[in-house]
Coordinates of N, CA, C and O in Angstrom, one line a residue:
M610 N 112.8 1.6 -51.7 CA 113.2 2.6 -52.6 C 114.2 3.5 -51.9 O 114.0 3.9 -50.8
V611 N 115.2 3.9 -52.6 CA 116.3 4.8 -52.1 C 116.4 6.0 -53.0 O 116.5 5.8 -54.2
S612 N 116.5 7.2 -52.4 CA 116.7 8.4 -53.2 C 118.1 8.6 -53.6 O 119.0 7.9 -53.0
E613 N 118.4 9.5 -54.5 CA 119.8 9.7 -54.9 C 120.7 10.2 -53.7 O 121.9 9.9 -53.7
S614 N 120.1 10.9 -52.8 CA 120.9 11.4 -51.6 C 121.2 10.3 -50.6 O 121.8 10.6 -49.6
G615 N 120.7 9.1 -50.8 CA 120.9 8.0 -49.9 C 119.8 7.8 -48.9 O 119.8 6.8 -48.2
G616 N 118.9 8.8 -48.8 CA 117.8 8.6 -47.9 C 116.7 7.8 -48.5 O 116.6 7.5 -49.7
R617 N 115.8 7.3 -47.6 CA 114.7 6.5 -48.1 C 113.5 7.3 -48.5 O 113.2 8.4 -47.9
R618 N 112.8 6.8 -49.6 CA 111.6 7.5 -50.0 C 110.5 6.5 -49.8 O 110.6 5.3 -49.9
L619 N 109.3 7.1 -49.6 CA 108.1 6.3 -49.3 C 107.3 6.1 -50.6 O 107.1 7.1 -51.3
A620 N 107.0 4.9 -50.9 CA 106.1 4.6 -52.1 C 104.7 4.3 -51.5 O 104.6 3.4 -50.7
V621 N 103.7 5.0 -52.0 CA 102.4 4.7 -51.6 C 101.6 4.0 -52.7 O 101.6 4.5 -53.9
C622 N 101.0 2.9 -52.4 CA 100.2 2.1 -53.4 C 98.8 2.1 -52.9 O 98.5 1.8 -51.7
I623 N 97.9 2.5 -53.8 CA 96.5 2.5 -53.4 C 95.8 1.3 -54.1 O 95.9 1.2 -55.4
V624 N 95.2 0.4 -53.4 CA 94.6 -0.8 -53.9 C 93.1 -0.5 -53.8 O 92.6 -0.2 -52.8
M625 N 92.4 -0.6 -54.9 CA 90.9 -0.4 -55.0 C 90.2 -1.6 -55.6 O 90.7 -2.3 -56.4
E626 N 89.0 -1.7 -55.1 CA 88.1 -2.8 -55.7 C 87.5 -2.3 -57.0 O 87.1 -1.1 -57.1
L627 N 87.4 -3.2 -58.0 CA 86.8 -2.8 -59.3 C 85.3 -2.9 -59.1 O 84.7 -3.9 -58.7
C628 N 84.6 -1.8 -59.4 CA 83.2 -1.7 -59.4 C 82.7 -1.7 -60.8 O 82.7 -0.7 -61.5
E629 N 82.4 -2.9 -61.4 CA 82.2 -3.1 -62.8 C 81.2 -2.2 -63.4 O 81.2 -1.9 -64.6
M630 N 80.2 -1.8 -62.6 CA 79.0 -1.0 -63.2 C 79.2 0.5 -63.0 O 78.3 1.2 -63.2
G631 N 80.4 0.9 -62.5 CA 80.6 2.3 -62.3 C 80.0 2.9 -61.1 O 79.8 2.3 -60.1
D632 N 79.6 4.2 -61.3 CA 78.9 4.9 -60.1 C 77.5 5.1 -60.4 O 77.0 4.9 -61.5
L633 N 76.7 5.5 -59.4 CA 75.3 5.6 -59.4 C 74.9 6.7 -60.4 O 73.9 6.6 -61.1
T634 N 75.6 7.8 -60.5 CA 75.3 8.9 -61.5 C 75.3 8.3 -62.9 O 74.4 8.5 -63.7
A635 N 76.4 7.6 -63.3 CA 76.5 7.0 -64.6 C 75.4 6.0 -64.9 O 74.8 6.0 -66.0
Y636 N 75.1 5.2 -63.9 CA 74.0 4.2 -64.0 C 72.7 4.8 -64.3 O 71.9 4.4 -65.2
L637 N 72.3 5.8 -63.5 CA 71.0 6.5 -63.7 C 70.9 7.2 -65.0 O 69.9 7.2 -65.7
K638 N 72.1 7.9 -65.4 CA 72.1 8.5 -66.7 C 71.9 7.5 -67.9 O 71.2 7.8 -68.8
D639 N 72.5 6.4 -67.7 CA 72.4 5.3 -68.7 C 71.0 4.8 -68.8 O 70.4 4.6 -69.9
M640 N 70.3 4.6 -67.7 CA 68.9 4.2 -67.6 C 68.0 5.2 -68.3 O 67.1 4.8 -69.0
R641 N 68.3 6.5 -68.1 CA 67.4 7.5 -68.6 C 67.7 7.8 -70.1 O 66.8 7.8 -70.9
D642 N 69.0 7.9 -70.5 CA 69.3 8.4 -71.8 C 69.4 7.2 -72.8 O 69.0 7.4 -74.0
V643 N 70.0 6.1 -72.4 CA 70.2 5.0 -73.4 C 69.1 4.0 -73.4 O 68.5 3.7 -74.4
K644 N 68.8 3.5 -72.2 CA 67.8 2.4 -72.1 C 66.4 3.0 -72.1 O 65.4 2.2 -72.3
R645 N 66.2 4.2 -71.7 CA 64.9 4.9 -71.7 C 63.9 4.1 -70.9 O 62.8 3.9 -71.3
Q646 N 64.3 3.7 -69.7 CA 63.4 3.1 -68.8 C 63.8 3.4 -67.3 O 64.9 3.8 -67.1
P647 N 62.8 3.3 -66.4 CA 63.1 3.6 -65.0 C 64.0 2.5 -64.4 O 64.0 1.4 -64.9
M648 N 64.6 2.9 -63.4 CA 65.4 1.9 -62.6 C 64.4 1.0 -62.0 O 63.4 1.4 -61.4
P649 N 64.7 -0.3 -62.0 CA 63.7 -1.3 -61.4 C 63.5 -1.0 -59.9 O 64.5 -0.8 -59.2
E650 N 62.3 -1.0 -59.5 CA 62.0 -0.7 -58.1 C 62.7 -1.6 -57.1 O 63.2 -1.2 -56.1
H651 N 62.7 -2.9 -57.3 CA 63.3 -3.9 -56.4 C 64.8 -3.6 -56.2 O 65.3 -3.7 -55.1
L652 N 65.4 -3.1 -57.3 CA 66.8 -2.8 -57.3 C 67.1 -1.5 -56.5 O 68.0 -1.5 -55.6
A653 N 66.2 -0.5 -56.7 CA 66.3 0.7 -55.9 C 66.2 0.5 -54.4 O 66.9 1.0 -53.6
L654 N 65.2 -0.3 -54.1 CA 64.9 -0.6 -52.7 C 66.1 -1.4 -52.0 O 66.5 -1.1 -50.9
R655 N 66.7 -2.3 -52.8 CA 67.8 -3.1 -52.3 C 69.0 -2.2 -52.1 O 69.7 -2.2 -51.0
W656 N 69.3 -1.3 -53.0 CA 70.4 -0.4 -52.9 C 70.2 0.6 -51.8 O 71.2 0.9 -51.1
I657 N 69.0 1.1 -51.6 CA 68.7 2.0 -50.5 C 69.0 1.4 -49.2 O 69.6 1.9 -48.3
E658 N 68.6 0.1 -49.1 CA 68.8 -0.6 -47.8 C 70.3 -0.8 -47.6 O 70.8 -0.6 -46.5
E659 N 71.1 -1.2 -48.6 CA 72.5 -1.3 -48.5 C 73.2 0.0 -48.1 O 74.1 0.0 -47.2
M660 N 72.8 1.1 -48.8 CA 73.4 2.4 -48.5 C 73.1 2.8 -47.0 O 74.0 3.3 -46.3
S661 N 71.9 2.5 -46.6 CA 71.5 2.9 -45.2 C 72.3 2.1 -44.2 O 72.7 2.7 -43.2
A662 N 72.4 0.8 -44.5 CA 73.2 0.0 -43.5 C 74.7 0.4 -43.5 O 75.3 0.5 -42.4
A663 N 75.2 0.8 -44.7 CA 76.6 1.2 -44.7 C 76.8 2.6 -44.0 O 77.7 2.8 -43.2
L664 N 75.8 3.5 -44.2 CA 75.9 4.8 -43.5 C 75.7 4.6 -42.0 O 76.4 5.3 -41.2
A665 N 74.9 3.7 -41.6 CA 74.7 3.4 -40.1 C 76.0 2.9 -39.5 O 76.4 3.3 -38.4
Y666 N 76.7 2.0 -40.3 CA 78.0 1.5 -39.8 C 79.0 2.7 -39.7 O 79.7 2.8 -38.7
I667 N 79.1 3.5 -40.7 CA 80.0 4.6 -40.7 C 79.8 5.5 -39.5 O 80.7 5.9 -38.9
H668 N 78.5 5.8 -39.3 CA 78.2 6.7 -38.2 C 78.5 6.0 -36.8 O 78.9 6.7 -35.9
A669 N 78.3 4.7 -36.7 CA 78.6 4.0 -35.5 C 80.1 4.1 -35.2 O 80.5 3.9 -34.1
Q670 N 80.9 4.2 -36.3 CA 82.4 4.4 -36.1 C 82.7 5.8 -35.8 O 83.9 6.2 -35.8
K671 N 81.7 6.7 -35.6 CA 81.9 8.1 -35.3 C 82.6 8.9 -36.4 O 83.5 9.7 -36.2
T672 N 82.1 8.5 -37.6 CA 82.7 9.2 -38.8 C 81.6 9.8 -39.6 O 80.5 9.2 -39.8
L673 N 81.8 11.0 -40.1 CA 80.8 11.7 -41.1 C 81.4 11.7 -42.5 O 82.6 12.1 -42.6
H674 N 80.7 11.3 -43.4 CA 81.2 11.2 -44.8 C 81.4 12.6 -45.4 O 82.4 12.9 -46.0
R675 N 80.4 13.5 -45.3 CA 80.4 14.9 -45.7 C 80.4 15.1 -47.2 O 80.4 16.3 -47.6
D676 N 80.3 14.1 -48.0 CA 80.3 14.3 -49.5 C 79.5 13.1 -50.1 O 79.9 12.6 -51.2
L677 N 78.4 12.8 -49.5 CA 77.6 11.7 -50.0 C 76.7 12.2 -51.1 O 75.9 13.1 -51.0
K678 N 76.9 11.6 -52.3 CA 76.2 11.9 -53.5 C 76.2 10.7 -54.5 O 77.1 9.8 -54.3
P679 N 75.4 10.7 -55.5 CA 75.4 9.5 -56.4 C 76.8 9.3 -57.1 O 77.1 8.1 -57.3
L680 N 77.6 10.3 -57.3 CA 78.9 10.1 -57.9 C 79.8 9.3 -57.0 O 80.8 8.7 -57.4
N681 N 79.5 9.3 -55.7 CA 80.4 8.6 -54.7 C 79.8 7.2 -54.2 O 80.2 6.6 -53.3
I682 N 78.7 6.8 -55.0 CA 78.2 5.5 -54.7 C 78.6 4.6 -55.9 O 78.3 4.9 -57.0
F683 N 79.3 3.5 -55.6 CA 79.9 2.7 -56.6 C 79.1 1.3 -56.7 O 78.7 0.8 -55.6
I684 N 78.9 0.8 -57.9 CA 78.1 -0.4 -58.1 C 78.9 -1.5 -58.6 O 79.7 -1.4 -59.6
T685 N 78.8 -2.7 -57.9 CA 79.4 -3.9 -58.3 C 78.3 -4.8 -58.9 O 77.1 -4.3 -58.9
R686 N 78.5 -6.0 -59.3 CA 77.5 -6.8 -59.8 C 76.5 -7.2 -58.7 O 75.3 -7.4 -59.0
N687 N 76.9 -7.2 -57.5 CA 76.0 -7.7 -56.4 C 75.6 -6.7 -55.4 O 74.7 -6.9 -54.6
S688 N 76.2 -5.5 -55.4 CA 75.9 -4.5 -54.3 C 76.4 -3.1 -54.7 O 77.0 -2.9 -55.7
V689 N 76.1 -2.2 -53.8 CA 76.6 -0.8 -53.9 C 77.6 -0.6 -52.7 O 77.5 -1.2 -51.7
K690 N 78.5 0.4 -53.0 CA 79.5 0.7 -52.0 C 79.7 2.2 -51.9 O 79.6 2.9 -52.9
I691 N 79.8 2.7 -50.7 CA 80.1 4.1 -50.5 C 81.6 4.3 -50.6 O 82.4 3.6 -50.0
G692 N 82.0 5.3 -51.4 CA 83.4 5.6 -51.5 C 83.7 7.1 -51.4 O 82.9 7.9 -51.1
D693 N 85.0 7.5 -51.7 CA 85.5 8.8 -51.6 C 85.3 9.4 -50.2 O 84.5 10.3 -50.0
F694 N 86.1 9.0 -49.3 CA 86.1 9.5 -48.0 C 87.1 10.7 -47.8 O 87.5 10.9 -46.7
G695 N 87.4 11.4 -48.9 CA 88.4 12.5 -48.8 C 88.0 13.6 -47.9 O 88.8 14.3 -47.3
L696 N 86.7 13.8 -47.7 CA 86.2 14.9 -46.9 C 85.6 14.4 -45.5 O 85.2 15.1 -44.7
A697 N 85.7 13.1 -45.3 CA 85.2 12.5 -44.1 C 86.0 13.0 -42.9 O 87.2 13.3 -42.9
R698 N 85.3 13.1 -41.8 CA 85.9 13.5 -40.5 C 85.4 12.7 -39.4 O 84.2 12.3 -39.3
K699 N 86.2 12.4 -38.4 CA 85.8 11.8 -37.1 C 85.0 12.8 -36.3 O 85.4 14.0 -36.3
V700 N 84.0 12.3 -35.6 CA 83.2 13.1 -34.7 C 83.8 13.0 -33.3 O 84.0 12.0 -32.8
V701 N 84.1 14.2 -32.8 CA 84.7 14.2 -31.4 C 83.6 14.7 -30.5 O 83.1 15.8 -30.7
A702 N 83.3 13.9 -29.5 CA 82.3 14.3 -28.5 C 82.9 15.5 -27.6 O 84.0 15.4 -27.2
D703 N 82.1 16.5 -27.4 CA 82.5 17.7 -26.7 C 81.8 17.6 -25.3 O 80.8 18.1 -25.1
R704 N 82.5 16.8 -24.4 CA 81.9 16.6 -23.0 C 82.9 17.1 -22.0 O 84.0 17.0 -22.1

């Protein structure tokens, strides 16, 4: 891409994975208001395990998410994913 003044401009493209089932907030609201049933226990336990493993990995990379909430947990057909790292920060050891 070239600007009118002859200089180069940078184009930024963000590629994201489609999470067919939306976020955890919408899922829980749908279960409560539309389907009027609790979330299946086996599914809750599986998702908690996946989120815990993901958070352990993030922390092993010396990163803090700082905005972990149901709105930032995205659901695919097979798993959950942590997203929105806009407030995340690297942890710097003070030694």
